[in-house]
CSV table of C-alpha atoms in Angstrom, one decimal:
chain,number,residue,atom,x,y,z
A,1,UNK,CA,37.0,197.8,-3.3
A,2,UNK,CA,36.1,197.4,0.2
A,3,UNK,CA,33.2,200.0,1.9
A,4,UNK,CA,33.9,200.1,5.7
A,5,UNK,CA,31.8,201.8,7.7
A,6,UNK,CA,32.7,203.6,10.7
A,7,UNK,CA,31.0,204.4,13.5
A,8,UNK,CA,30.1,208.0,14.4
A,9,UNK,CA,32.8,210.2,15.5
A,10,UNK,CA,34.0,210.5,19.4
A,11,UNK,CA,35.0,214.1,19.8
A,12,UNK,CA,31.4,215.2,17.8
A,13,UNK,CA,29.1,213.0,19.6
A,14,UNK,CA,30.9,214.4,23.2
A,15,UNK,CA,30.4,217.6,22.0
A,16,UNK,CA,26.9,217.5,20.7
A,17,UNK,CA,26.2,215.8,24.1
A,18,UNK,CA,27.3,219.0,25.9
A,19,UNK,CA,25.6,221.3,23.3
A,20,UNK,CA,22.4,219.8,23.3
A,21,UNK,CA,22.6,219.3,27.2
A,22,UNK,CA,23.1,223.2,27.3
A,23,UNK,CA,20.3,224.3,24.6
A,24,UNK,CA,17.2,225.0,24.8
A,25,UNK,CA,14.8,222.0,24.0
A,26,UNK,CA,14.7,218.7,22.7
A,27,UNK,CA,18.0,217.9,20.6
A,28,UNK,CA,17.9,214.8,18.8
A,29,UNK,CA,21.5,213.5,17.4
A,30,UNK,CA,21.4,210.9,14.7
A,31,UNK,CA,24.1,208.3,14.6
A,32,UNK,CA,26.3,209.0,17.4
A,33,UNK,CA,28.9,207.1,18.6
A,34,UNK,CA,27.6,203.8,20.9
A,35,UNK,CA,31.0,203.0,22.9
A,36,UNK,CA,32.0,203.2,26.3
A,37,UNK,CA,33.1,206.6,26.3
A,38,UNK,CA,30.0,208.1,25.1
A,39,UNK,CA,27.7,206.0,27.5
A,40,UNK,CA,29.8,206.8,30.3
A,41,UNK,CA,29.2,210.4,29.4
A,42,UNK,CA,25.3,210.2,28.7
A,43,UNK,CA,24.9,208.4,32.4
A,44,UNK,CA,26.8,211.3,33.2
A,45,UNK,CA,24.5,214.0,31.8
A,46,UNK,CA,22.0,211.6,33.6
A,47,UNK,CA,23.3,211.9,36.8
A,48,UNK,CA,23.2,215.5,37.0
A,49,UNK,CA,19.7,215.6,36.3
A,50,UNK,CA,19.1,216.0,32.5
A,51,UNK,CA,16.6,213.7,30.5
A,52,UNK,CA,18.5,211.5,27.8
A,53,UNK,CA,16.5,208.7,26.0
A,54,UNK,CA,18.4,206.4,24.1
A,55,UNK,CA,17.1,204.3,21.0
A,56,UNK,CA,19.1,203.0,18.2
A,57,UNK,CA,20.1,205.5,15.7
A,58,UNK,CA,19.0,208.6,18.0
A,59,UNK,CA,19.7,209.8,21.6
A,60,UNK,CA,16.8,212.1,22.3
A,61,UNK,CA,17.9,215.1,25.1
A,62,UNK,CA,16.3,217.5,26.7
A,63,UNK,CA,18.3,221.1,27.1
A,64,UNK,CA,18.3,223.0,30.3
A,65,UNK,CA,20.3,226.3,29.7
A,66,UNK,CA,20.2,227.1,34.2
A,67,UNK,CA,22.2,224.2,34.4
A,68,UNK,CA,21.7,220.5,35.8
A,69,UNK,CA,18.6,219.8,36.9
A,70,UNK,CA,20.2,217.9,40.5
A,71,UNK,CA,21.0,219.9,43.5
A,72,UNK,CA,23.9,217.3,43.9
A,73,UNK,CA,25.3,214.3,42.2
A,74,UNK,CA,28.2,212.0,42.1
A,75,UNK,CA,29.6,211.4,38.3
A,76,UNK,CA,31.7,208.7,37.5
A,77,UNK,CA,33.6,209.3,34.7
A,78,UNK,CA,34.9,206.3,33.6
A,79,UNK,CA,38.0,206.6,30.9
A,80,UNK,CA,37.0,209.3,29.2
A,81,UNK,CA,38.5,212.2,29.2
A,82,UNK,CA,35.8,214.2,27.3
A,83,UNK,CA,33.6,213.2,29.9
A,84,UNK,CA,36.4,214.1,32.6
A,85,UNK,CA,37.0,217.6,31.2
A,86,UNK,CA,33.6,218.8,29.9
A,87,UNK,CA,31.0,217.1,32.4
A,88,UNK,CA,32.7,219.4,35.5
A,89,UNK,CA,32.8,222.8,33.5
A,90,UNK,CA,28.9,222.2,31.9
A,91,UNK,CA,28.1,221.6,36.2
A,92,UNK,CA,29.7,225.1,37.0
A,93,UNK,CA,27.4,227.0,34.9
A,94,UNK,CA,24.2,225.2,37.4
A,95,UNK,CA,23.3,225.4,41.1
A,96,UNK,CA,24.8,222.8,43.1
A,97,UNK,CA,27.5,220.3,44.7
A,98,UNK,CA,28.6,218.1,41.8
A,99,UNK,CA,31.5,215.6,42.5
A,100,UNK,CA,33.6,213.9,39.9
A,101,UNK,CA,35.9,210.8,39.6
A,102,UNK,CA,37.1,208.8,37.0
A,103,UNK,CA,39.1,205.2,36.3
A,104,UNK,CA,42.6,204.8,37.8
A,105,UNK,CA,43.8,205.4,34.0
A,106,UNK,CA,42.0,209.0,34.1
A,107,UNK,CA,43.1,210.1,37.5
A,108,UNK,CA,46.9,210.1,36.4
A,109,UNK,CA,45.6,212.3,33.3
A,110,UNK,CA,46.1,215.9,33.7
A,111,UNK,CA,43.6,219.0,34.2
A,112,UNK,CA,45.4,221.6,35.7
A,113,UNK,CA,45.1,224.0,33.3
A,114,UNK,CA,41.2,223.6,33.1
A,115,UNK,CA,40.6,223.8,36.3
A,116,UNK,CA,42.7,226.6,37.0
A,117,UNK,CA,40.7,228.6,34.0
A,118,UNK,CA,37.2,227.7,36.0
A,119,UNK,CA,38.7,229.0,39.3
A,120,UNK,CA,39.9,232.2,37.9
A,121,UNK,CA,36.5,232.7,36.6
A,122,UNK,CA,35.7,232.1,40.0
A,123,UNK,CA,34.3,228.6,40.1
A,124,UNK,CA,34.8,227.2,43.2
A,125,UNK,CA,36.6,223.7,42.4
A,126,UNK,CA,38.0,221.5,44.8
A,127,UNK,CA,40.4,218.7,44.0
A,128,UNK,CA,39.8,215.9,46.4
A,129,UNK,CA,43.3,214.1,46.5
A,130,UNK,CA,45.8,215.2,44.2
A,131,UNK,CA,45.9,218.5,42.8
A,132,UNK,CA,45.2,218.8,38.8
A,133,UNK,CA,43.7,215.6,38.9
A,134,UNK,CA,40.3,213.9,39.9
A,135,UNK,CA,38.2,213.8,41.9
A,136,UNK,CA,37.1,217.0,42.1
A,137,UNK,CA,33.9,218.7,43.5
A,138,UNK,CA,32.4,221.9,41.7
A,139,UNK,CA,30.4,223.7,43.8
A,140,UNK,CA,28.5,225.6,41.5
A,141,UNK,CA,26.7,228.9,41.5
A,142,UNK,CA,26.6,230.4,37.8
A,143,UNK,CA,29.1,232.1,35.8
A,144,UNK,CA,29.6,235.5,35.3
A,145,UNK,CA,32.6,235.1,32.7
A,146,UNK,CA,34.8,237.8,31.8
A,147,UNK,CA,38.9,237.2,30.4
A,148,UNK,CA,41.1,234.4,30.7
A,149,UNK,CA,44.4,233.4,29.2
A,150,UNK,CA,45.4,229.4,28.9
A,151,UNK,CA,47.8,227.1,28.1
A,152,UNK,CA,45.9,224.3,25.8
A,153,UNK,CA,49.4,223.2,25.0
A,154,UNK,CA,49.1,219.4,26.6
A,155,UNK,CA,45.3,219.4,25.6
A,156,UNK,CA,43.2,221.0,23.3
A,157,UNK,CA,40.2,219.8,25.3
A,158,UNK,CA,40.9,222.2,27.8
A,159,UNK,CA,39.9,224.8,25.5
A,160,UNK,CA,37.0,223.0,24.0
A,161,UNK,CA,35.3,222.5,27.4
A,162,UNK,CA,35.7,226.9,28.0
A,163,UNK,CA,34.4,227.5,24.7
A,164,UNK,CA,31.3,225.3,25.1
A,165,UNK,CA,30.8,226.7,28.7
A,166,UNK,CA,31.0,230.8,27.3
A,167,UNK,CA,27.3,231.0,25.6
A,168,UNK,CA,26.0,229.6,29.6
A,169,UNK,CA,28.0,232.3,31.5
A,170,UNK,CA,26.4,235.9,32.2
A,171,UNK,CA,28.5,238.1,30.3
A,172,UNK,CA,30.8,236.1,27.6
A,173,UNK,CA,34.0,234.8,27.6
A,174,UNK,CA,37.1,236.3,26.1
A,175,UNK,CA,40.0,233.1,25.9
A,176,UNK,CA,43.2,233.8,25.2
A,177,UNK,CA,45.6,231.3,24.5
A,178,UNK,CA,49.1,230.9,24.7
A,179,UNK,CA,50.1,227.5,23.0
A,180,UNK,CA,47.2,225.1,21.7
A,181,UNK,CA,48.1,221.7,20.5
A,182,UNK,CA,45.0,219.7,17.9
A,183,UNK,CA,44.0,222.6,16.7
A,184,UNK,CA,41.7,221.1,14.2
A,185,UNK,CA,39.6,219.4,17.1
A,186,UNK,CA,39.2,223.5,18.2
A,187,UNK,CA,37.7,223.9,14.5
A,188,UNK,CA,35.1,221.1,15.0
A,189,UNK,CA,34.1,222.8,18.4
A,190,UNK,CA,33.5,226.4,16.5
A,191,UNK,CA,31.9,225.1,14.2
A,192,UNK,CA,29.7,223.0,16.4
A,193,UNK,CA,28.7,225.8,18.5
A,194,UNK,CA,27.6,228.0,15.8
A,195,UNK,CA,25.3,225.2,14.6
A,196,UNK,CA,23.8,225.4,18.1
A,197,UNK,CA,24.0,228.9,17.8
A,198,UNK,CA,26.6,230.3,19.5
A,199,UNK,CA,28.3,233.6,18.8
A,200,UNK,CA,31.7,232.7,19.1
A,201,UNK,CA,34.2,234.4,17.2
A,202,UNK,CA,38.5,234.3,17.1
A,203,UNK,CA,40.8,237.4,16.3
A,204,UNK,CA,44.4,235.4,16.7
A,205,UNK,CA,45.0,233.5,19.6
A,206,UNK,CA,41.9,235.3,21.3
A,207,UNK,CA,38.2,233.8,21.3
A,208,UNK,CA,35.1,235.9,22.0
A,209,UNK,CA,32.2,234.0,22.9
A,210,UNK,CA,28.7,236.1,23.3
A,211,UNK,CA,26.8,234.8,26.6
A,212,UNK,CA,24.0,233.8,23.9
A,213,UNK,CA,22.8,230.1,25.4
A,214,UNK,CA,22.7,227.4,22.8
A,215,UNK,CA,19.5,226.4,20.7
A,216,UNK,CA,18.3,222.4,20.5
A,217,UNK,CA,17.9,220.7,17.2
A,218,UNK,CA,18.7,218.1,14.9
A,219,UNK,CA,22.3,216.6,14.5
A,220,UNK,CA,23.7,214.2,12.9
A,221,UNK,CA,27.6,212.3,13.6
A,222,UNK,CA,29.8,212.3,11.2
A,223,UNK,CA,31.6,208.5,11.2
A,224,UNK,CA,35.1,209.3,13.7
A,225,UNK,CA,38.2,210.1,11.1
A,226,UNK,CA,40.6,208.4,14.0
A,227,UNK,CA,38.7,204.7,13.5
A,228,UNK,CA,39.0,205.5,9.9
A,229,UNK,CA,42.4,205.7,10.2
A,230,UNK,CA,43.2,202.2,10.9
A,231,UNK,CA,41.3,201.2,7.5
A,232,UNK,CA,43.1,203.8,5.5
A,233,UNK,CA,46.6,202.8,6.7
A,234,UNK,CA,45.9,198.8,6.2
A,235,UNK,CA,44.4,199.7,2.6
A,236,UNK,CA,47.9,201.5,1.7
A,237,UNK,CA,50.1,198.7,3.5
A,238,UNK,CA,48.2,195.8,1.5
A,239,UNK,CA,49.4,195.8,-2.2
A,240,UNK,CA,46.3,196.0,-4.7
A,241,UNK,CA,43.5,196.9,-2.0
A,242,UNK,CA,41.6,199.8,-1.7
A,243,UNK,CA,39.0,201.4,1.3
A,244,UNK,CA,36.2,203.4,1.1
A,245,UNK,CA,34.7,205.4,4.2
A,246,UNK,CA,31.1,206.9,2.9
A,247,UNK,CA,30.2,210.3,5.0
A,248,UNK,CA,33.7,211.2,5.3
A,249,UNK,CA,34.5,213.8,2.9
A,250,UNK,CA,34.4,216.9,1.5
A,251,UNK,CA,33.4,219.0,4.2
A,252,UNK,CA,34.1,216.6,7.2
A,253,UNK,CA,33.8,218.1,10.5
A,254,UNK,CA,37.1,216.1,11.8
A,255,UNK,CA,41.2,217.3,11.6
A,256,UNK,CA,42.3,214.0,11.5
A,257,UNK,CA,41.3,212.9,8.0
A,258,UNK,CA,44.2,215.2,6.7
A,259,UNK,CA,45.7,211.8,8.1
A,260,UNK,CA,45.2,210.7,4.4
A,261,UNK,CA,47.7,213.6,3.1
A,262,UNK,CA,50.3,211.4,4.8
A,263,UNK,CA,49.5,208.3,3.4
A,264,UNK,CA,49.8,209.7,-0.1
A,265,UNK,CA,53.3,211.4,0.8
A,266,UNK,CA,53.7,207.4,1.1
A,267,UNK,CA,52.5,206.6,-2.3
A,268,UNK,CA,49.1,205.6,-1.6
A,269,UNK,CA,46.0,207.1,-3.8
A,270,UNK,CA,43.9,209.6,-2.1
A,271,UNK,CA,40.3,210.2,-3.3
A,272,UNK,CA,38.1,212.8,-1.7
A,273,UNK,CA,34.6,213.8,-2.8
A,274,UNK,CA,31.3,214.5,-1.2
A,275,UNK,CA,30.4,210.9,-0.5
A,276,UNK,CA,32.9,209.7,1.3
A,277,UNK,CA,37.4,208.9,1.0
A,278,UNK,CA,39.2,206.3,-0.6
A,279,UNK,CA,42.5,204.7,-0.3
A,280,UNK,CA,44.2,202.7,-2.6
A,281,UNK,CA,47.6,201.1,-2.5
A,282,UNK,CA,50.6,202.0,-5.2
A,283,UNK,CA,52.5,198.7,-3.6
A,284,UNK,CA,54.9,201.5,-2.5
A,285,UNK,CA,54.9,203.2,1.1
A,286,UNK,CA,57.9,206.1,1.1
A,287,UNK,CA,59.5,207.2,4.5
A,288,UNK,CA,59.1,210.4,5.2
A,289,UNK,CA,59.5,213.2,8.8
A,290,UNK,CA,56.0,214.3,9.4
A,291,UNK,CA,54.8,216.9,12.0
A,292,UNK,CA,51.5,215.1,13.1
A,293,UNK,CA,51.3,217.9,16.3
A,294,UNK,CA,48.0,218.8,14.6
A,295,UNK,CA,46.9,215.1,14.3
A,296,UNK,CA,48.2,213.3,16.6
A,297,UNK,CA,45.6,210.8,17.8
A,298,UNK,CA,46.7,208.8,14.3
A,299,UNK,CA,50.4,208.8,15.4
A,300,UNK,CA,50.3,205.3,16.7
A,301,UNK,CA,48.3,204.2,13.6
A,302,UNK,CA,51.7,205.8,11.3
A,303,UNK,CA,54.5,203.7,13.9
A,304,UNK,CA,52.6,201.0,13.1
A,305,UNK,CA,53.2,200.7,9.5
A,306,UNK,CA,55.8,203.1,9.4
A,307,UNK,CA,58.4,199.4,9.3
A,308,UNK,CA,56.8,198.8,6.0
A,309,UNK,CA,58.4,201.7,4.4
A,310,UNK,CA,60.7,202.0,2.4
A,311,UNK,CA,62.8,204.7,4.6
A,312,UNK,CA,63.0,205.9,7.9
A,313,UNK,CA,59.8,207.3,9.2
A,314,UNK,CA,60.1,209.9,11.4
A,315,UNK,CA,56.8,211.8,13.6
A,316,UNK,CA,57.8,215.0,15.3
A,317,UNK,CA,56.1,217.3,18.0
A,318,UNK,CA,53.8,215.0,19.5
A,319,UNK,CA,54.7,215.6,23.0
A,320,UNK,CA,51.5,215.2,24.2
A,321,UNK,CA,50.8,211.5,23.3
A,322,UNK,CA,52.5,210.9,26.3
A,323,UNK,CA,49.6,212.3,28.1
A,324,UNK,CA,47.4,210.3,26.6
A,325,UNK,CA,45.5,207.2,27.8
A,326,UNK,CA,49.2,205.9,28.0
A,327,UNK,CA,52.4,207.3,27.0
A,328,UNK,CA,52.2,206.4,23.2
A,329,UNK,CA,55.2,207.3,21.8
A,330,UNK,CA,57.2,204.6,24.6
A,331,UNK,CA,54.2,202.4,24.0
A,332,UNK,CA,54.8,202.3,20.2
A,333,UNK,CA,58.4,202.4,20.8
A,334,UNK,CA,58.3,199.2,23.1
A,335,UNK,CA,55.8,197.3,21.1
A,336,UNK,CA,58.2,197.5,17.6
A,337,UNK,CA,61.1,196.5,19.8
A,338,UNK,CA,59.3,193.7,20.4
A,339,UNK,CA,58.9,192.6,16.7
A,340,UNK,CA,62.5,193.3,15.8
A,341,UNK,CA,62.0,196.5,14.4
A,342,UNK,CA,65.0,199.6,15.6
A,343,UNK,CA,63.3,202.3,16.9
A,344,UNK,CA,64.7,205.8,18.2
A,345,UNK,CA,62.4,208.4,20.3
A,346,UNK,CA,62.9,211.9,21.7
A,347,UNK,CA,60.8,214.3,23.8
A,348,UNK,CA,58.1,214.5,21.2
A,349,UNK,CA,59.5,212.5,18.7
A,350,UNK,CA,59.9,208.8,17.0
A,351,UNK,CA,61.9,207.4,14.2
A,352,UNK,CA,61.1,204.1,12.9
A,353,UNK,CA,63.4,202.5,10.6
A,354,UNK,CA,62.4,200.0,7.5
A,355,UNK,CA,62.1,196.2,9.0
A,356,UNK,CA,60.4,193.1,8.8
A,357,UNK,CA,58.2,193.1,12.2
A,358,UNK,CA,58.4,189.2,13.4
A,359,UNK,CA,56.0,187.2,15.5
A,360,UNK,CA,55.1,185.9,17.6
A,361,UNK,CA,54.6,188.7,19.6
A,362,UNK,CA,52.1,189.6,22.7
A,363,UNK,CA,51.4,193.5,22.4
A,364,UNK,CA,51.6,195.3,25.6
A,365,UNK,CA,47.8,197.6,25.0
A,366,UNK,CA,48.7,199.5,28.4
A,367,UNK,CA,44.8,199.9,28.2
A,368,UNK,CA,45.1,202.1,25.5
A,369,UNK,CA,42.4,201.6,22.7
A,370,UNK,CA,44.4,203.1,19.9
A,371,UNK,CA,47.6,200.6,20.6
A,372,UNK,CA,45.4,197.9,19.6
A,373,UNK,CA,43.7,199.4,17.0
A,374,UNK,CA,47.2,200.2,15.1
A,375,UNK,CA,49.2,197.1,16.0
A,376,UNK,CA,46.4,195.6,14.4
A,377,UNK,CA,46.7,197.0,11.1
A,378,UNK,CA,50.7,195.5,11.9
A,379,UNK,CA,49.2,192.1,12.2
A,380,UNK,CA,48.4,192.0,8.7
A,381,UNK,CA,51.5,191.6,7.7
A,382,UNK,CA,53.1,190.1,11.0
A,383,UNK,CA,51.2,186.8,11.9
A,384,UNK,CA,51.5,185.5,15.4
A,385,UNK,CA,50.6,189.5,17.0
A,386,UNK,CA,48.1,189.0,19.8
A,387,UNK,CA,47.4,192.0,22.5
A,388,UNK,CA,47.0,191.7,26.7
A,389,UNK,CA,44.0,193.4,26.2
A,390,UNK,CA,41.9,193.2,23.3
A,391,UNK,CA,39.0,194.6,25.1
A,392,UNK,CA,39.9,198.0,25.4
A,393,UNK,CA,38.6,198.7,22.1
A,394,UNK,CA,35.3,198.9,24.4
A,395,UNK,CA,36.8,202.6,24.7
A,396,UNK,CA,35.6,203.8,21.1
A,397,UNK,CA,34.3,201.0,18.9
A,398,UNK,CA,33.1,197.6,20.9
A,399,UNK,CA,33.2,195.9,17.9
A,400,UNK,CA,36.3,196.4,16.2
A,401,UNK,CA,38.2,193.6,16.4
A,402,UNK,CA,35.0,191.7,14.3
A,403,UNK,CA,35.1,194.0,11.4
A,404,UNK,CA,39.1,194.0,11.5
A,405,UNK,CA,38.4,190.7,11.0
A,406,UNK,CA,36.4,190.7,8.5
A,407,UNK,CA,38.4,193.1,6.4
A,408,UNK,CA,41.4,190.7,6.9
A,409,UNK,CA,39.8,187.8,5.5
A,410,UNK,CA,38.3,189.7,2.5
A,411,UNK,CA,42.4,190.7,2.1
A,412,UNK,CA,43.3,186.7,2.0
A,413,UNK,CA,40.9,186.1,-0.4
A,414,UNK,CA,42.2,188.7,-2.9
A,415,UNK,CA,45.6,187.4,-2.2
């Protein structure tokens, strides 16, 4: 059995960033993600005025529930689109001109529906070239709150960010939402905020959140369930291996370990307990037609061994991959063309039949961290894959492609 472990998760260490920016006093978080999303976040928080020491292990911050402590700043978002999407609505709830941009890759990602929310609840928000898009400018003055209805439908963020923002605002929030897409990533967020100790409370498709502020303390990351991912799929694709991910368990914060429940529809062995998840391989994979709408950052990782299989594999309602950091279904579709492998796709669907993926074979990355993450766990079966950009794993876990590695060789050796 192989122990692989993952570093802590993306979506709870962007959170806990905004939650312990927002609280009152000195949060500490304990294991959080090190990548080039998160940093680009942190000099974010930095740049708009809050204290954040960094030492490994811990990032040490100092709440401010009024709001950052800069009278103006210019924040550079980077590629991430937690930093895009919650940096701006934590700035509104302050005193000031904030101003926001992001990589080429971010601009073209959408936040319409975000921004429209802050400026109904009377945010003033400016978009600086195209509309729905960065840059923007906030010019901030407090939030009163009050009701709201959006459409989460392309991004669940969207809601995540409104939720945080509700314990800052004078009176509350009341979010209503019409369609909500990654739902589970809204559970983490709840559940987050009621650690910091946030009111917040959901009757339907309605959220109450009590203008309470937040409260600093301890927290620690949970290892990211998406990075797991990759491990989990490549220990069900390789015939007598098995992977073990400790702190990922019972009780994990994170939707997309349910990512598991697919792999044994497969045929692979599932374990689950407090300590952590193991995968083992049957030497079988089934096809199967999965809705992943709910998990959908782990599509790519699916398509990419989905050939193995011993049927068609076939991922429905996942529309919004294709407003991801690329347009993942295409990008998957493209990069199994490549190896030989017949591929059909729809609006917000892909169909991958059973084939043996041949190299050599350059994978096109389109800058997307999660294309070379899963075409990756292709390679191990496919020799001769190589990527345009193998450095984009920068985005989430700098050193991936070493551990890959290092799992890979550990697979020879049993062979």
């Amino acid at each position: 059995m192989t122990v692989i472990d993952i570093p802590g998760s993306k979506s709870v260490t962007a959170r806990a960033l905004f939650l312990a920016a927002a609280a009152e006093g000195t949060t500490t978080l304990v294991g959080p993600l090190v990548s080039d999303d998160t940093e680009g976040f942190a000099e974010g928080l930095t740049a708009l005025g809050y204290a954040v020491r960094r030492e490994p292990g811990a990032w040490h911050i100092e709440g401010r529930p009024a709001g950052p402590g800069a009278d103006t700043a210019d924040v550079y978002c980077r590629d991430g689109a937690t930093t895009a999407r919650f940096l701006p609505t934590l700035a509104a709830a302050g005193h000031g001109t904030y101003r926001f941009d992001a990589s080429a890759q971010m601009r073209r990602r959408p936040l319409a529906p975000l921004t429209e929310a802050l400026r109904t609840l009377g945010v003033d928000l400016r978009h600086g070239d195209k509309e729905g898009h960065h840059p923007l400018a906030v010019h901030a003055r407090g939030v009163k709150g009050g009701a709201l209805t959006l459409d989460a439908g392309q991004s669940s963020q969207y809601l995540t960010a409104l939720l945080m923002l509700g314990p800052l605002t004078a009176e509350g929030l009341d979010i209503t939402v019409t369609d909500l897409v990654s739902e589970p990533y809204v559970e983490i967020t709840l559940a987050m905020m009621r650690a910091f100790g946030a009111d917040v409370r959901q009757e339907g498709r309605t959220y109450r959140v009590a203008p309470t502020g937040y409260r600093a303390r301890t927290y620690g990351i949970e290892p990211d369930a998406s990075t797991a991912s990759y491990f989990f799929a490549a220990a069900a694709l390789e015939p007598g291996r098995s992977v073990t991910v400790p702190g990922l368990g019972t009780g994990a914060l994170q939707g997309d370990l349910a990512f598991v429940d697919v792999l044994r529809r497969m045929g692979a062995d599932i374990e689950i307990n407090d300590a952590g998840t193991t995968v083992r391989s049957t030497g079988t994979l089934r096809g199967l037609t999965v809705n992943m709408r709910d998990i959908s950052d782990t599509m790519p990782t699916l398509a990419a061994i989905a050939p193995f299989a011993e049927g068609p594999v076939r991922i429905e309602d996942v529309a919004n991959t294709r407003v991801k950091e690329c347009d993942r279904l295409d990008a998957c579709a493209e990069n199994l063309r490549r190896l030989g492998i017949t591929v059909h796709t729809g609006p917000d669907w892909i169909e991958i039949h059973p084939g043996t993926p041949t190299g050599p074979a350059e994978i096109a990355t389109h800058a997307d961290h999660r294309i070379v993450m899963s075409f990756a766990v292709t390679g191990l079966r496919t020799p001769g894959i190589t990527f345009d950009d193998p450095g984009c794993v920068k985005k989430t876990f700098p050193d991936f492609h070493r551990v890959f590695d290092r799992f890979a060789r550990t697979s020879e050796e049993r062979a």
